Amino acid sequence: MKRACLRTSVAAAALMMASAALAADEVRIMWYSDGNEGQVMADLLKRFEDQNPDITVVLDNVSYQVVTEQLPITLEAGKGPDIARTTNLKALSQHWLDLTPYLADTAYWHQNYGAQADWLRPDGSQAITGFMTQITLTGAFANKTLFEQAGVALPGAGATWDQWVEAASAVAQSQQLPAAFSLDRSGHRLSGPNINHGANYIAADGFPAPVDEGVKAFIGKLVGWTESGQNLKDVWVSAAGASYRTASEDFINAQIPLYFSGSWQISNLSGKIGDMFDWVAVGNPCGPKACSGMPGGAGLVAVKYTEHPEAVAKVMDYLASEPVMREFTERTLFIPSNAALRAAGDLTYQSEDPQVQAALAVFNEDVKNLTAEANTLPAWKWSAAYYTALVTRTGQAMAGELSLDEAFSRMDSDVAEQVAQAQK
């Protein structure tokens, strides 16, 4: 009889465990990586699951293109992941969940992520929808080894785009390279140089302004550099529409001596270049008006169509906590988004590559050059619409499908169309 009771108890316990497993809330995260972030995030989430057996977290690693092109469509259908990592934060903010009723300590969130909170929520809202996984800044990288082999000095602080392209062109010619430079196929990447040439995207009423002389000045130069072979044309003409393409692999493979991207590339460059050549971060080339980069970063946001808001908030509380963000930041080699970590200034980045610390120092120093126009764009409702128009029509001008005047006209009509659609 005792053996039968024991068997019954074991069976009941097994049944209870199976039921508990079946009852566990599943939280899906759509995630993309520039470097090793996905690997680090998987480690952190495994620990969360160990501490919270009632919640299962599925990390769906996808390309950045999937996030930019497919996530908006899914959200418009009232569906999506429970949490998403994206840079298109403001334009999609109507789809984010207000976590405020579910978080353990909203004061912590306001103190540590409040400075960028408006980037991730609708205008006028006080919602807590997520947090920036890192703060980023655009900027350029140079292949120091190629410059030295060519006997060309690296331009110093305050050097202009024209001076950098001239120097990089001399290196490319000397070393028989395909091109002098490239920048990522991205409207965001175009915007810092545009601003430095005097551009302002925002009209007095807060709506998009027509493309101005600042936009025309830099994009005109860029298309000219493409036609002359100085800008690596394939990065821009091998894709259509607003599709994103990075030029990181071209830089990593020493095909270009100058690469314009941003701080998020540091981990990627360090991991893939290794000791093949020396590289340095060189900040933002100047224009006639300024030497500003573009701030930004990826945000981790909760999606309001989730069926498990309490579980989502628990995951977000864990990931946003100071010790978890410290480890994430130190392992991914990012500028910290957590205010307490920035204030402490005691991060120990986990890299033996001396080029990493030097590059991070350059980007942190370059923050002081940010203009008001650049600082405003991450929280501006129409920034994504403007970026899309810029990259689409600039790519067509580089491909010879549109004249510059036609491209600028189409930019204006593209933005106006997106504004009109959003107001229906």
Coordinates of C-alpha atoms in Angstrom, one line a residue:
M1 CA 0.0 0.0 0.0
K2 CA 2.8 2.4 0.8
R3 CA 4.5 1.7 -2.5
A4 CA 1.3 2.4 -4.3
C5 CA 0.8 5.7 -2.5
L6 CA 4.4 6.6 -3.3
R7 CA 3.8 5.9 -7.0
T8 CA 0.7 8.0 -6.9
S9 CA 2.5 10.9 -5.2
V10 CA 5.4 10.8 -7.8
A11 CA 2.9 10.6 -10.6
A12 CA 1.0 13.6 -9.2
A13 CA 4.1 15.6 -8.7
A14 CA 5.2 14.8 -12.3
L15 CA 1.8 15.9 -13.5
M16 CA 1.9 19.1 -11.5
M17 CA 5.4 19.9 -13.0
A18 CA 4.2 19.2 -16.5
S19 CA 1.1 21.4 -15.9
A20 CA 3.3 24.2 -14.6
A21 CA 5.6 23.9 -17.6
L22 CA 2.6 24.1 -19.9
A23 CA 1.3 27.1 -18.0
A24 CA 4.5 29.0 -18.3
D25 CA 4.1 32.4 -20.1
E26 CA 6.1 32.6 -23.3
V27 CA 7.7 35.9 -24.1
R28 CA 9.1 36.3 -27.6
I29 CA 11.8 38.9 -28.4
M30 CA 12.6 40.1 -31.9
W31 CA 16.3 40.9 -31.8
Y32 CA 18.9 42.0 -34.2
S33 CA 22.7 42.4 -33.7
D34 CA 25.4 44.6 -35.0
G35 CA 28.1 42.6 -33.2
N36 CA 27.9 40.1 -30.3
E37 CA 24.8 41.5 -28.7
G38 CA 22.6 38.5 -29.5
Q39 CA 25.1 36.1 -27.8
V40 CA 25.3 38.3 -24.7
M41 CA 21.5 38.7 -24.5
A42 CA 21.0 34.9 -24.8
D43 CA 23.3 34.4 -21.8
L44 CA 21.4 37.0 -19.8
L45 CA 18.0 35.6 -20.6
K46 CA 19.1 32.0 -19.7
R47 CA 19.8 33.3 -16.2
F48 CA 16.4 35.0 -16.1
E49 CA 14.7 31.8 -17.0
D50 CA 16.6 30.0 -14.3
Q51 CA 15.3 32.5 -11.8
N52 CA 11.8 32.6 -13.2
P53 CA 10.7 29.1 -14.2
D54 CA 7.2 30.4 -14.9
I55 CA 8.4 32.5 -17.9
T56 CA 9.9 31.1 -21.1
V57 CA 11.8 33.7 -23.2
V58 CA 12.3 33.0 -26.9
L59 CA 15.0 35.2 -28.5
D60 CA 14.3 35.4 -32.3
N61 CA 17.6 36.6 -33.9
V62 CA 16.8 38.3 -37.2
S63 CA 18.5 40.7 -39.6
Y64 CA 18.2 44.4 -39.2
Q65 CA 16.4 44.4 -42.6
V66 CA 13.7 42.1 -41.2
V67 CA 13.2 44.5 -38.3
T68 CA 12.9 47.6 -40.5
E69 CA 10.8 46.1 -43.3
Q70 CA 8.7 43.3 -41.7
L71 CA 8.0 44.5 -38.1
P72 CA 6.0 47.6 -39.2
I73 CA 3.8 45.4 -41.4
T74 CA 3.2 42.9 -38.6
L75 CA 2.4 45.7 -36.1
E76 CA -0.1 47.4 -38.4
A77 CA -2.0 44.0 -38.5
G78 CA -2.3 44.2 -34.7
K79 CA 0.3 41.4 -34.2
G80 CA 4.0 41.1 -33.4
P81 CA 6.5 39.8 -30.9
D82 CA 6.1 40.6 -27.2
I83 CA 9.2 42.7 -27.2
A84 CA 11.2 44.1 -30.1
R85 CA 14.6 45.7 -30.5
T86 CA 14.4 48.4 -33.2
T87 CA 15.7 51.8 -34.1
N88 CA 12.4 52.9 -35.6
L89 CA 11.0 54.0 -32.2
K90 CA 9.1 57.2 -32.6
A91 CA 7.2 56.4 -35.8
L92 CA 6.0 53.1 -34.5
S93 CA 5.3 54.3 -30.9
Q94 CA 1.5 53.8 -31.2
H95 CA 2.2 50.1 -31.1
W96 CA 4.2 50.1 -27.9
L97 CA 2.8 49.0 -24.5
D98 CA 2.8 51.4 -21.6
L99 CA 4.6 49.3 -19.0
T100 CA 3.9 51.7 -16.1
P101 CA 1.2 49.7 -14.4
Y102 CA 3.3 46.5 -14.5
L103 CA 6.8 47.6 -13.5
A104 CA 8.2 47.0 -10.0
D105 CA 9.8 50.5 -9.6
T106 CA 8.9 53.2 -12.1
A107 CA 11.1 55.8 -10.3
Y108 CA 14.1 53.7 -11.2
W109 CA 13.1 53.8 -14.9
H110 CA 12.6 57.6 -14.8
Q111 CA 15.9 58.1 -13.1
N112 CA 18.0 55.9 -15.3
Y113 CA 16.2 56.0 -18.7
G114 CA 14.2 59.2 -18.5
A115 CA 16.5 61.2 -20.7
Q116 CA 15.7 59.2 -23.8
A117 CA 12.2 58.1 -22.8
D118 CA 10.6 60.5 -25.3
W119 CA 12.4 58.7 -28.1
L120 CA 10.2 55.7 -27.5
R121 CA 6.7 57.0 -26.9
P122 CA 4.0 59.1 -28.7
D123 CA 4.3 62.8 -28.5
G124 CA 2.8 64.2 -25.3
S125 CA 2.8 60.8 -23.6
Q126 CA 4.4 60.0 -20.3
A127 CA 4.4 56.2 -21.0
I128 CA 7.3 54.0 -20.2
T129 CA 7.5 51.7 -23.2
G130 CA 11.0 50.4 -22.9
F131 CA 14.6 51.6 -22.8
M132 CA 17.6 52.2 -25.0
T133 CA 19.9 49.2 -25.0
Q134 CA 22.7 51.6 -25.8
I135 CA 23.4 55.1 -26.8
T136 CA 25.1 55.4 -30.2
L137 CA 26.8 58.1 -32.2
T138 CA 27.7 58.2 -35.8
G139 CA 31.3 58.6 -36.8
A140 CA 34.1 57.5 -39.1
F141 CA 36.8 54.8 -38.9
A142 CA 40.1 54.8 -40.7
N143 CA 42.4 52.0 -41.7
K144 CA 45.5 53.4 -40.1
T145 CA 47.7 50.7 -41.7
L146 CA 46.6 51.6 -45.2
F147 CA 47.2 55.3 -44.6
E148 CA 50.7 54.5 -43.3
Q149 CA 51.5 52.2 -46.2
A150 CA 50.4 55.0 -48.6
G151 CA 52.4 57.6 -46.7
V152 CA 49.3 59.7 -46.3
A153 CA 48.8 61.5 -43.0
L154 CA 45.4 61.1 -41.2
P155 CA 43.6 64.4 -41.3
G156 CA 43.5 66.0 -37.8
A157 CA 40.6 67.3 -35.6
G158 CA 38.3 69.6 -37.4
A159 CA 39.1 68.2 -40.8
T160 CA 36.2 68.5 -43.4
W161 CA 34.5 65.9 -45.5
D162 CA 36.4 67.2 -48.5
Q163 CA 39.7 66.8 -46.7
W164 CA 39.0 63.3 -45.6
V165 CA 37.8 62.2 -49.0
E166 CA 40.9 63.8 -50.6
A167 CA 43.2 61.9 -48.2
A168 CA 41.3 58.6 -48.5
S169 CA 41.4 58.9 -52.3
A170 CA 45.2 59.3 -52.2
V171 CA 45.4 56.1 -50.1
A172 CA 43.0 54.2 -52.4
Q173 CA 45.0 55.2 -55.5
S174 CA 48.3 54.3 -53.8
Q175 CA 47.1 50.9 -52.6
Q176 CA 45.0 50.2 -55.7
L177 CA 41.7 49.9 -53.7
P178 CA 38.2 49.8 -55.2
A179 CA 37.2 53.1 -53.6
A180 CA 38.3 55.7 -51.1
F181 CA 35.4 55.4 -48.6
S182 CA 31.8 54.4 -48.0
L183 CA 29.0 55.1 -45.6
D184 CA 26.2 52.8 -44.7
R185 CA 23.1 52.9 -46.9
S186 CA 21.0 54.7 -44.3
G187 CA 19.1 57.9 -44.1
H188 CA 20.2 58.2 -40.5
R189 CA 23.8 58.0 -41.6
L190 CA 23.2 60.8 -44.2
S191 CA 21.7 63.1 -41.6
G192 CA 24.8 64.1 -39.6
P193 CA 26.8 65.2 -42.7
N194 CA 23.6 67.0 -43.9
I195 CA 23.3 68.9 -40.7
N196 CA 27.0 69.7 -40.8
H197 CA 26.3 71.3 -44.2
G198 CA 23.5 73.4 -42.7
A199 CA 20.4 71.1 -43.1
N200 CA 17.3 71.4 -40.9
Y201 CA 14.5 68.9 -41.5
I202 CA 12.0 70.4 -39.1
A203 CA 9.7 73.3 -40.1
A204 CA 8.4 75.9 -37.6
D205 CA 5.2 74.0 -37.2
G206 CA 7.0 70.8 -36.3
F207 CA 6.2 69.1 -39.6
P208 CA 8.9 68.2 -42.2
A209 CA 10.5 71.1 -44.0
P210 CA 11.4 70.8 -47.7
V211 CA 14.9 69.6 -48.4
D212 CA 17.1 72.7 -48.1
E213 CA 20.5 73.8 -49.3
G214 CA 22.2 71.8 -46.5
V215 CA 20.7 68.6 -47.7
K216 CA 21.5 69.5 -51.4
A217 CA 25.0 70.4 -50.6
F218 CA 26.1 67.2 -49.0
I219 CA 24.1 64.8 -51.1
G220 CA 25.3 66.6 -54.2
K221 CA 28.9 66.0 -53.1
L222 CA 28.1 62.4 -52.2
V223 CA 26.6 61.6 -55.6
G224 CA 29.5 63.3 -57.3
W225 CA 32.0 61.2 -55.3
T226 CA 30.1 58.1 -56.3
E227 CA 30.2 59.1 -60.0
S228 CA 34.0 59.6 -59.7
G229 CA 34.5 56.2 -58.0
Q230 CA 35.6 57.6 -54.7
N231 CA 32.5 56.4 -52.8
L232 CA 32.0 52.6 -53.1
K233 CA 29.0 52.6 -55.4
D234 CA 27.9 49.0 -54.9
V235 CA 26.9 49.6 -51.2
W236 CA 24.2 52.0 -52.4
V237 CA 23.1 50.7 -55.8
S238 CA 23.0 47.0 -54.9
A239 CA 19.8 47.5 -52.9
A240 CA 16.5 49.2 -53.7
G241 CA 14.1 51.5 -51.9
A242 CA 15.0 52.2 -48.3
S243 CA 16.8 48.9 -47.8
Y244 CA 19.6 49.1 -45.3
R245 CA 23.1 48.0 -46.2
T246 CA 26.3 48.3 -44.1
A247 CA 29.7 48.8 -45.6
S248 CA 31.4 47.2 -42.6
E249 CA 32.6 44.1 -44.5
D250 CA 34.2 46.3 -47.1
F251 CA 36.2 48.0 -44.4
I252 CA 36.9 44.8 -42.5
N253 CA 38.3 43.3 -45.8
A254 CA 40.5 46.4 -46.3
Q255 CA 38.8 47.4 -49.5
I256 CA 38.2 51.0 -48.3
P257 CA 40.5 53.1 -46.1
L258 CA 37.6 55.2 -44.7
Y259 CA 34.3 54.0 -43.4
F260 CA 31.5 56.2 -42.0
S261 CA 29.1 54.3 -39.6
G262 CA 29.0 54.6 -35.9
S263 CA 30.0 53.5 -32.4
W264 CA 27.9 50.3 -32.6
Q265 CA 30.4 48.9 -35.0
I266 CA 33.3 48.8 -32.5
S267 CA 32.6 45.3 -31.3
N268 CA 32.1 44.0 -34.8
L269 CA 35.3 45.6 -36.1
S270 CA 37.4 44.4 -33.2
G271 CA 36.1 40.8 -33.5
K272 CA 36.5 40.5 -37.2
I273 CA 39.7 42.5 -37.9
G274 CA 41.7 41.2 -35.0
D275 CA 45.4 41.9 -35.8
M276 CA 45.0 42.1 -39.5
F277 CA 45.5 45.8 -39.5
D278 CA 45.3 48.8 -37.2
W279 CA 42.1 50.9 -37.3
V280 CA 41.1 54.0 -35.5
A281 CA 37.9 56.0 -34.8
V282 CA 38.2 59.5 -36.1
G283 CA 35.0 61.2 -35.2
N284 CA 32.7 63.1 -37.5
P285 CA 34.1 65.0 -40.5
C286 CA 33.1 68.6 -40.5
G287 CA 30.9 70.6 -42.8
P288 CA 30.7 74.4 -43.1
K289 CA 28.3 74.6 -40.2
A290 CA 29.3 72.0 -37.6
C291 CA 31.1 68.7 -36.9
S292 CA 28.2 66.9 -35.3
G293 CA 27.4 63.2 -35.3
M294 CA 23.9 61.8 -35.0
P295 CA 22.9 60.3 -31.7
G296 CA 20.6 57.3 -31.5
G297 CA 20.7 53.7 -30.6
A298 CA 18.5 50.7 -30.5
G299 CA 15.5 50.6 -28.1
L300 CA 14.0 47.5 -26.5
V301 CA 10.3 48.1 -26.5
A302 CA 7.2 46.2 -25.3
V303 CA 4.5 45.6 -27.9
K304 CA 1.0 46.3 -26.8
Y305 CA -0.5 43.3 -28.6
T306 CA 1.2 40.9 -26.1
E307 CA -1.0 38.5 -24.2
H308 CA 1.3 38.5 -21.2
P309 CA 2.0 42.1 -20.1
E310 CA 3.0 41.1 -16.6
A311 CA 5.6 38.6 -17.9
V312 CA 6.8 41.1 -20.4
A313 CA 7.3 43.7 -17.7
K314 CA 9.2 41.2 -15.5
V315 CA 11.6 40.5 -18.4
M316 CA 12.0 44.2 -19.0
D317 CA 12.6 45.0 -15.3
Y318 CA 15.4 42.4 -15.3
L319 CA 17.1 43.5 -18.5
A320 CA 16.9 47.2 -17.5
S321 CA 18.4 46.6 -14.0
E322 CA 21.8 48.2 -13.4
P323 CA 23.8 45.0 -12.9
V324 CA 22.4 43.4 -16.0
M325 CA 22.9 46.5 -18.1
R326 CA 26.4 46.8 -16.7
E327 CA 27.3 43.3 -18.0
F328 CA 25.5 43.9 -21.3
T329 CA 27.4 47.1 -21.9
E330 CA 30.8 45.8 -20.9
R331 CA 30.5 42.8 -23.0
T332 CA 29.0 44.5 -26.1
L333 CA 31.4 47.5 -26.0
F334 CA 28.6 50.1 -26.1
I335 CA 28.2 53.6 -24.7
P336 CA 25.9 52.9 -21.8
S337 CA 22.2 54.0 -21.9
N338 CA 21.8 53.6 -18.1
A339 CA 22.3 57.0 -16.4
A340 CA 23.8 55.5 -13.2
L341 CA 26.4 53.6 -15.3
R342 CA 27.3 56.8 -17.2
A343 CA 27.6 58.8 -14.0
A344 CA 29.8 56.1 -12.3
G345 CA 32.2 56.0 -15.3
D346 CA 33.7 52.8 -14.0
L347 CA 32.8 50.4 -16.8
T348 CA 35.4 47.7 -17.5
Y349 CA 35.0 46.9 -21.1
Q350 CA 35.7 43.2 -21.8
S351 CA 38.2 43.5 -24.6
E352 CA 41.9 42.9 -24.8
D353 CA 42.0 45.0 -28.0
P354 CA 43.6 48.4 -27.3
Q355 CA 41.9 49.8 -30.3
V356 CA 38.5 49.4 -28.6
Q357 CA 39.2 51.6 -25.6
A358 CA 40.7 54.3 -27.9
A359 CA 37.7 54.2 -30.2
L360 CA 35.2 54.4 -27.3
A361 CA 37.1 57.4 -26.0
V362 CA 36.9 59.2 -29.4
F363 CA 33.1 58.6 -29.5
N364 CA 32.6 59.7 -25.9
E365 CA 34.6 62.9 -26.6
D366 CA 32.7 63.6 -29.8
V367 CA 29.4 63.8 -27.9
K368 CA 30.3 67.4 -27.1
N369 CA 30.0 68.3 -30.8
L370 CA 26.3 67.4 -31.1
T371 CA 24.1 70.2 -32.4
A372 CA 20.6 71.0 -31.3
E373 CA 19.3 69.8 -34.7
A374 CA 21.0 66.4 -34.3
N375 CA 19.7 66.0 -30.7
T376 CA 16.2 66.8 -31.7
L377 CA 15.8 64.2 -34.5
P378 CA 15.6 60.9 -32.4
A379 CA 12.4 62.1 -30.7
W380 CA 10.9 63.8 -33.8
K381 CA 7.8 62.0 -35.1
W382 CA 8.7 62.3 -38.8
S383 CA 12.4 61.4 -38.7
A384 CA 11.8 57.9 -40.1
A385 CA 9.8 59.3 -43.0
Y386 CA 12.6 61.8 -43.8
Y387 CA 15.3 59.1 -43.5
T388 CA 13.4 56.8 -45.9
A389 CA 13.0 59.5 -48.5
L390 CA 16.7 60.5 -48.3
V391 CA 18.1 57.0 -48.7
T392 CA 15.6 55.9 -51.4
R393 CA 16.1 58.9 -53.7
T394 CA 19.9 59.3 -53.0
G395 CA 20.4 55.7 -54.1
Q396 CA 18.5 56.3 -57.3
A397 CA 20.6 59.4 -58.0
M398 CA 23.8 57.4 -57.5
A399 CA 22.4 54.7 -59.8
G400 CA 21.7 57.3 -62.5
E401 CA 18.0 56.7 -62.4
L402 CA 17.2 60.3 -61.3
S403 CA 19.0 63.6 -61.7
L404 CA 19.8 65.4 -58.5
D405 CA 17.0 67.9 -59.0
E406 CA 14.6 65.0 -59.6
A407 CA 15.8 63.2 -56.5
F408 CA 15.3 66.3 -54.3
S409 CA 11.8 66.8 -55.7
R410 CA 10.9 63.2 -55.0
M411 CA 12.3 63.4 -51.5
D412 CA 9.8 66.2 -50.7
S413 CA 6.9 64.3 -52.3
D414 CA 7.8 61.1 -50.5
V415 CA 7.8 62.8 -47.1
A416 CA 4.6 64.6 -47.9
E417 CA 2.9 61.4 -48.9
Q418 CA 4.0 59.6 -45.7
V419 CA 2.7 62.5 -43.6
A420 CA -0.6 62.5 -45.5
Q421 CA -1.0 58.7 -45.0
A422 CA -0.3 59.0 -41.3
Q423 CA -3.0 61.6 -40.8
K424 CA -5.8 59.6 -42.5

